mmCIF file with all atom_site columns, C-alpha atoms in Angstrom:
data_model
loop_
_atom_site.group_PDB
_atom_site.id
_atom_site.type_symbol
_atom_site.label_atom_id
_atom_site.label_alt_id
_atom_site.label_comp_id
_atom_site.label_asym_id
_atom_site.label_entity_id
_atom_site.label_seq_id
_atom_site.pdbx_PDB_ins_code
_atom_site.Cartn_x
_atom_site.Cartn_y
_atom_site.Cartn_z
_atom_site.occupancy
_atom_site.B_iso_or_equiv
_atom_site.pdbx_formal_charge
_atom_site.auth_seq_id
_atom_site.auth_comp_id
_atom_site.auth_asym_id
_atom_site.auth_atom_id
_atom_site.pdbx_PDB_model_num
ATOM 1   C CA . UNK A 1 1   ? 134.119 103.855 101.904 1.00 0.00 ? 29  UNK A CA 1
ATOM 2   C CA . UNK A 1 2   ? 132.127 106.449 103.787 1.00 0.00 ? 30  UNK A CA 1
ATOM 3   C CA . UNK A 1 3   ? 129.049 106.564 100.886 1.00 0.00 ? 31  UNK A CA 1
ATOM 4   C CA . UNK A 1 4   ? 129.212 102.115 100.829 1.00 0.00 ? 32  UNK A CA 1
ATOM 5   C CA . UNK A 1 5   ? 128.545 102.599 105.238 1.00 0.00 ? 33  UNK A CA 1
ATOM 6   C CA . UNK A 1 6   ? 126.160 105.648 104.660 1.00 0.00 ? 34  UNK A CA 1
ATOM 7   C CA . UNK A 1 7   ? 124.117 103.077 102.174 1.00 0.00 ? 35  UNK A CA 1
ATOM 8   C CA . UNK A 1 8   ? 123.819 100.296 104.293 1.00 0.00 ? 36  UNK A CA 1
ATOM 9   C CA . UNK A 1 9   ? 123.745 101.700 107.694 1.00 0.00 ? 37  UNK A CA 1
ATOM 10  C CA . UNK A 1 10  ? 120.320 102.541 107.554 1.00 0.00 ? 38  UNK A CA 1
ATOM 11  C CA . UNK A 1 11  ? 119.451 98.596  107.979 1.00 0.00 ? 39  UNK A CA 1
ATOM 12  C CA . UNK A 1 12  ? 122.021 98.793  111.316 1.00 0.00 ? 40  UNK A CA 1
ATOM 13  C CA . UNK A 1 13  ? 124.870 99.313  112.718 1.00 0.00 ? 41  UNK A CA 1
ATOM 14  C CA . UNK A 1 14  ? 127.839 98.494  110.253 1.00 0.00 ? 42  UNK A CA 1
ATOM 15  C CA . UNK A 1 15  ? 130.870 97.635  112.528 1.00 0.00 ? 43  UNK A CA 1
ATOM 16  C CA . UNK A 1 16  ? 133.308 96.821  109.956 1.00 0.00 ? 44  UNK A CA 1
ATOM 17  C CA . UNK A 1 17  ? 134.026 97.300  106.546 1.00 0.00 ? 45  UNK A CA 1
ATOM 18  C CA . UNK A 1 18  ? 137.269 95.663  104.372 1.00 0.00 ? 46  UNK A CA 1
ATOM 19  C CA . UNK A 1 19  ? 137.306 97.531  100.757 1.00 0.00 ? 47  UNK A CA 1
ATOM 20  C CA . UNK A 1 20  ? 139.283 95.510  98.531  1.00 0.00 ? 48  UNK A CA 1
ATOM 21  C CA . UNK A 1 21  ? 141.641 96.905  96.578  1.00 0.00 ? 49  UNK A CA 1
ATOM 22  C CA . UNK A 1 22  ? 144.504 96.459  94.375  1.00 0.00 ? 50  UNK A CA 1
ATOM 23  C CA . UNK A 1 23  ? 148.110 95.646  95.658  1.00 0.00 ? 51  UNK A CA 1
ATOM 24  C CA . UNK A 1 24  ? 150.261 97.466  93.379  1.00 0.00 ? 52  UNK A CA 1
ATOM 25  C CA . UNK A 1 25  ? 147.733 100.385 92.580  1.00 0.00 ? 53  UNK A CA 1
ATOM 26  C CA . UNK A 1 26  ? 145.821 101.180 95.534  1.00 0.00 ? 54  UNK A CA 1
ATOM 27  C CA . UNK A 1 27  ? 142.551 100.996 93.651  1.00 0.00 ? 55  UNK A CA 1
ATOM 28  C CA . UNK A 1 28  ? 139.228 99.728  94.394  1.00 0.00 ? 56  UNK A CA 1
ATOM 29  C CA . UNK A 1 29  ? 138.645 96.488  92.791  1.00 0.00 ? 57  UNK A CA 1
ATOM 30  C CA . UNK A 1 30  ? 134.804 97.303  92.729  1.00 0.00 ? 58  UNK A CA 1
ATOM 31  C CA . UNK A 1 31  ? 134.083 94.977  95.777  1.00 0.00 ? 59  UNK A CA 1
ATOM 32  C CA . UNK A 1 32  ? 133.725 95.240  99.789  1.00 0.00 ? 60  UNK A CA 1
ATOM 33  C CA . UNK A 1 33  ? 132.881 92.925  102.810 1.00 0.00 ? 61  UNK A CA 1
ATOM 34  C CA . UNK A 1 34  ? 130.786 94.659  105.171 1.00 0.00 ? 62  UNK A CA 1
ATOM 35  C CA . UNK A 1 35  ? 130.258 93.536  108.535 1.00 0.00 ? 63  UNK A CA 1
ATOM 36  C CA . UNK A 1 36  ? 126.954 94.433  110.601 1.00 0.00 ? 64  UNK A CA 1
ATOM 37  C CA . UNK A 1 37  ? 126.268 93.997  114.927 1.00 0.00 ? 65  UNK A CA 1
ATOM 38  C CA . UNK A 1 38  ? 123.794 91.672  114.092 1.00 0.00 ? 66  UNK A CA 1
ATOM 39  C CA . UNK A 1 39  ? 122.258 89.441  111.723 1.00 0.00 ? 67  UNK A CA 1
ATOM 40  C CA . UNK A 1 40  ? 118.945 90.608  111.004 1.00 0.00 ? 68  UNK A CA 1
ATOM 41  C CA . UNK A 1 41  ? 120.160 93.686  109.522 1.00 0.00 ? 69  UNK A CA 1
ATOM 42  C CA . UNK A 1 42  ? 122.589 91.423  107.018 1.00 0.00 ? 70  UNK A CA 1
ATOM 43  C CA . UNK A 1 43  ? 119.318 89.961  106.148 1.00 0.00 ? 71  UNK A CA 1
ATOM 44  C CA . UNK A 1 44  ? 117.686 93.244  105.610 1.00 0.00 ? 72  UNK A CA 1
ATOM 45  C CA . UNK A 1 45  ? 120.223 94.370  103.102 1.00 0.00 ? 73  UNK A CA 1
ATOM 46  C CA . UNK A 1 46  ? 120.508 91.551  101.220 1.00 0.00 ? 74  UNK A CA 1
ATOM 47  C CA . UNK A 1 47  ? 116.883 91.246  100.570 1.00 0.00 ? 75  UNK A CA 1
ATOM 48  C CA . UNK A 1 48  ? 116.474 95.278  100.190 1.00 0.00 ? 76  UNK A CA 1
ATOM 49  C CA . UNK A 1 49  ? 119.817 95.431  98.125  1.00 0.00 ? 77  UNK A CA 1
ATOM 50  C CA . UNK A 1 50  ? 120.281 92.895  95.731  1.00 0.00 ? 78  UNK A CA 1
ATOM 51  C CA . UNK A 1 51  ? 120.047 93.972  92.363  1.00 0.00 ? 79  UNK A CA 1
ATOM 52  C CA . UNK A 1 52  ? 119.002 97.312  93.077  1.00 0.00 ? 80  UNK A CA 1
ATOM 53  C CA . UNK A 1 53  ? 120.730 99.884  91.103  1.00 0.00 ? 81  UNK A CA 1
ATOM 54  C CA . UNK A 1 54  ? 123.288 102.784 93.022  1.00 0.00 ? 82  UNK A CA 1
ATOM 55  C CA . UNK A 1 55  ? 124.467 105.557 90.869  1.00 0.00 ? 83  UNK A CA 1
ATOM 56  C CA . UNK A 1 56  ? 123.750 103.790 87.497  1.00 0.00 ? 84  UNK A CA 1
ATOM 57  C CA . UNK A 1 57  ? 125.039 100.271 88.275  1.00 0.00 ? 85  UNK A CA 1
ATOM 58  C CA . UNK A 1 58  ? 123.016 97.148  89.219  1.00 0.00 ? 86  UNK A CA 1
ATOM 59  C CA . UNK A 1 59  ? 124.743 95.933  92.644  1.00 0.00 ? 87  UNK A CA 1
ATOM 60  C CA . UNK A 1 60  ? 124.774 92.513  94.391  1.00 0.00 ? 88  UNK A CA 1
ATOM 61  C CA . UNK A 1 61  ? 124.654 91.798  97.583  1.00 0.00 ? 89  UNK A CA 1
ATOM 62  C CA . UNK A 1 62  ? 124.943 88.180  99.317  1.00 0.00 ? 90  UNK A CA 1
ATOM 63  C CA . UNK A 1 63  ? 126.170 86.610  102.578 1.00 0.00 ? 91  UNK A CA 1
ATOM 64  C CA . UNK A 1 64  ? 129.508 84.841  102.744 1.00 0.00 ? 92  UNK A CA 1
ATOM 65  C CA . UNK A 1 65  ? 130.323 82.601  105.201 1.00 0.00 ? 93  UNK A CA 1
ATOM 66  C CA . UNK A 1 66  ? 133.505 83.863  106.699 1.00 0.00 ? 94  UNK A CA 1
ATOM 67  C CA . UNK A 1 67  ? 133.683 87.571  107.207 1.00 0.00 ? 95  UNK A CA 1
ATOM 68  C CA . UNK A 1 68  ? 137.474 88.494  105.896 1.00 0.00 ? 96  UNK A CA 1
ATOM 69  C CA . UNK A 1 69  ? 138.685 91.882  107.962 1.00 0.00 ? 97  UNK A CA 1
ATOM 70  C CA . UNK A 1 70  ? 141.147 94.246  106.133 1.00 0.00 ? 98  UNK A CA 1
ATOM 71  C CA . UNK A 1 71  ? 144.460 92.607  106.319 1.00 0.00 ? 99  UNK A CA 1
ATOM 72  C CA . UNK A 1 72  ? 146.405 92.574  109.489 1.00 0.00 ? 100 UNK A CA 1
ATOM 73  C CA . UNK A 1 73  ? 148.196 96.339  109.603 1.00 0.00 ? 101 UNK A CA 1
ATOM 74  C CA . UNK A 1 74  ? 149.014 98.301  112.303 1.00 0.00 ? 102 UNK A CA 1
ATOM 75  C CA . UNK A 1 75  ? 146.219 100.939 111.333 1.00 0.00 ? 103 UNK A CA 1
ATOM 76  C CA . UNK A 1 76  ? 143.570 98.355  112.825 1.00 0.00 ? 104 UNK A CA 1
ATOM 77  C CA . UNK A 1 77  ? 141.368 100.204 115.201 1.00 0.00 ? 105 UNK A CA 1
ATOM 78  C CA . UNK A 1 78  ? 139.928 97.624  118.375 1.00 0.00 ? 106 UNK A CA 1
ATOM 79  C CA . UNK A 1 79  ? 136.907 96.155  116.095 1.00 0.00 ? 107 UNK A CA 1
ATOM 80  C CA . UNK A 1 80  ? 138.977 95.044  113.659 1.00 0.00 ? 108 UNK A CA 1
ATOM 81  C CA . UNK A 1 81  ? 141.195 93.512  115.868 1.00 0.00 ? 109 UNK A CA 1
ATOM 82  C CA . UNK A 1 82  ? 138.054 91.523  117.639 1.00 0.00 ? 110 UNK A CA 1
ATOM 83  C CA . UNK A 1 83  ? 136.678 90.719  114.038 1.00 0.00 ? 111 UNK A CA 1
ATOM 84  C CA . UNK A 1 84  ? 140.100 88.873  113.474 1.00 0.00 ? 112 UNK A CA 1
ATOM 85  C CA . UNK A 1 85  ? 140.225 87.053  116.284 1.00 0.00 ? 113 UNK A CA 1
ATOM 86  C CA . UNK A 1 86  ? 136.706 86.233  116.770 1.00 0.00 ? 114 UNK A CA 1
ATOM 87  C CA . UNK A 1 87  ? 134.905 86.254  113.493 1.00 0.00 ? 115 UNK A CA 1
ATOM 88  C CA . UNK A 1 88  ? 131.787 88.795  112.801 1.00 0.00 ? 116 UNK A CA 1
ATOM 89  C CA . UNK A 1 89  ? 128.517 88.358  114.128 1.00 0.00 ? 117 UNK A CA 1
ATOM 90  C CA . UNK A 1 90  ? 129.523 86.764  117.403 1.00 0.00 ? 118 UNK A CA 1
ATOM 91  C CA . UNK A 1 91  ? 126.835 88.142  119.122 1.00 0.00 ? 119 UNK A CA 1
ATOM 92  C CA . UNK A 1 92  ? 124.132 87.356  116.703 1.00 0.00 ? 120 UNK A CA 1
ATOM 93  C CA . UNK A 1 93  ? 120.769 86.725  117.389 1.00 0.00 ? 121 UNK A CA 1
ATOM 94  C CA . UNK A 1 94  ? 119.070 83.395  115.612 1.00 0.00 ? 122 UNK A CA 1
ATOM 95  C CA . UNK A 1 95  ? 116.864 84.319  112.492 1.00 0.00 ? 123 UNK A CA 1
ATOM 96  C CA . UNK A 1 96  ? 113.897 82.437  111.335 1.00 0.00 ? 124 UNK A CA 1
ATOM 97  C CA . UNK A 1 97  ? 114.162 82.718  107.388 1.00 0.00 ? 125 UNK A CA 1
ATOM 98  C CA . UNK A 1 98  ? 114.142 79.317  105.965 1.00 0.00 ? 126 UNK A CA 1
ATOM 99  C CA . UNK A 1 99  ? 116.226 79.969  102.945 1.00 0.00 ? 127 UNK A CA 1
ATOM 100 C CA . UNK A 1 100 ? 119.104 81.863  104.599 1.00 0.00 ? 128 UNK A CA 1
ATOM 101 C CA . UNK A 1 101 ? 122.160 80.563  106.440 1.00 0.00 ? 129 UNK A CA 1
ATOM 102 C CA . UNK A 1 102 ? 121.902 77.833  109.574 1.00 0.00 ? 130 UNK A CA 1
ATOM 103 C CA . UNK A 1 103 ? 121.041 80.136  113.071 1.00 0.00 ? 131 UNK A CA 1
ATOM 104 C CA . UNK A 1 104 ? 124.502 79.705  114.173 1.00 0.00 ? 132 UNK A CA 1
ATOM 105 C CA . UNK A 1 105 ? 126.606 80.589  111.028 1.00 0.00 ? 133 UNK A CA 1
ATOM 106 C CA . UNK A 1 106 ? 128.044 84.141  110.632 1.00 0.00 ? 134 UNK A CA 1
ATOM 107 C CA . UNK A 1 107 ? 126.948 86.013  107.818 1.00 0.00 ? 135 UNK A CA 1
ATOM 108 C CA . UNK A 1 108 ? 127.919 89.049  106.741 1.00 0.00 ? 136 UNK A CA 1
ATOM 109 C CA . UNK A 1 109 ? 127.107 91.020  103.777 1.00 0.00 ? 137 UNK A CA 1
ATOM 110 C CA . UNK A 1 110 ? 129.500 90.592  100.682 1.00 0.00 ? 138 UNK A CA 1
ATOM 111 C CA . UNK A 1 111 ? 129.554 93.383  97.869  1.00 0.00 ? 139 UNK A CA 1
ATOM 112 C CA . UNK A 1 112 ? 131.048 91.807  94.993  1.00 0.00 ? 140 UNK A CA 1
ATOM 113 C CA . UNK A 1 113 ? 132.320 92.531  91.342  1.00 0.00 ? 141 UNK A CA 1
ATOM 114 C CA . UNK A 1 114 ? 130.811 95.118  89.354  1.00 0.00 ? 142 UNK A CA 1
ATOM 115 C CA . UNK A 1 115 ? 130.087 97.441  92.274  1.00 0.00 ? 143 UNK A CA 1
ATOM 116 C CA . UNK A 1 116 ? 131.325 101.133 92.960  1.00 0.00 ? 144 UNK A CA 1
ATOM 117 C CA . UNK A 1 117 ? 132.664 100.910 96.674  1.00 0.00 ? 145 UNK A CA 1
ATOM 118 C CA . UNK A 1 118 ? 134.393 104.881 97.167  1.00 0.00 ? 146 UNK A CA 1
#
């Protein structure tokens, strides 16, 4: 978890980050949701990270629409209690890239299958 925040924090601020992993074994299942402050620095890493490759594996990078927080748990530190409650990105700025997401939609950055999140 700490290498997948040292990555992308140097686009911003990550405030959140849910590694999925496996019920019964505890595992990483090779995918993350990060959340960042703002939006411009989701942009950032999605155009500076996608495809890209991290200790010998090609990565992908995308937005998602919701941001999904590490399951409820009583381990949940303030953030992630805010995150659940009131979704990531509330406090994000409005971007100008044409292709993205709509100005008011959240959208954080999704690491998905295939990836080494550890």
């Amino acid at each position: 978890e700490g290498d997948v925040i040292c990555v992308f924090s140097q686009y911003g601020e990550v405030v959140n980050i849910n590694l999925v992993r496996d019920k019964k074994t505890g595992k990483s299942k090779g995918f993350c949701f990060l959340c960042y402050e703002d939006q411009r620095s989701t942009i950032l890493a999605v155009d500076n990270f996608n495809g890209i490759k991290i200790k010998g594996r090609t990565i992908r990078v995308d937005h998602v629409a919701n941001y999904r927080p590490p399951k409820e748990s009583e381990d949940w530190d303030d953030v992630t209690r805010a995150l659940h409650a009131k979704g990531c990105g509330v406090k994000t700025p409005p971007h100008t890239s044409s292709d993205s997401a709509s100005e008011d939609e959240d959208v954080p950055v999704k690491k998905q299958k295939g990836e080494e999140c550890s």
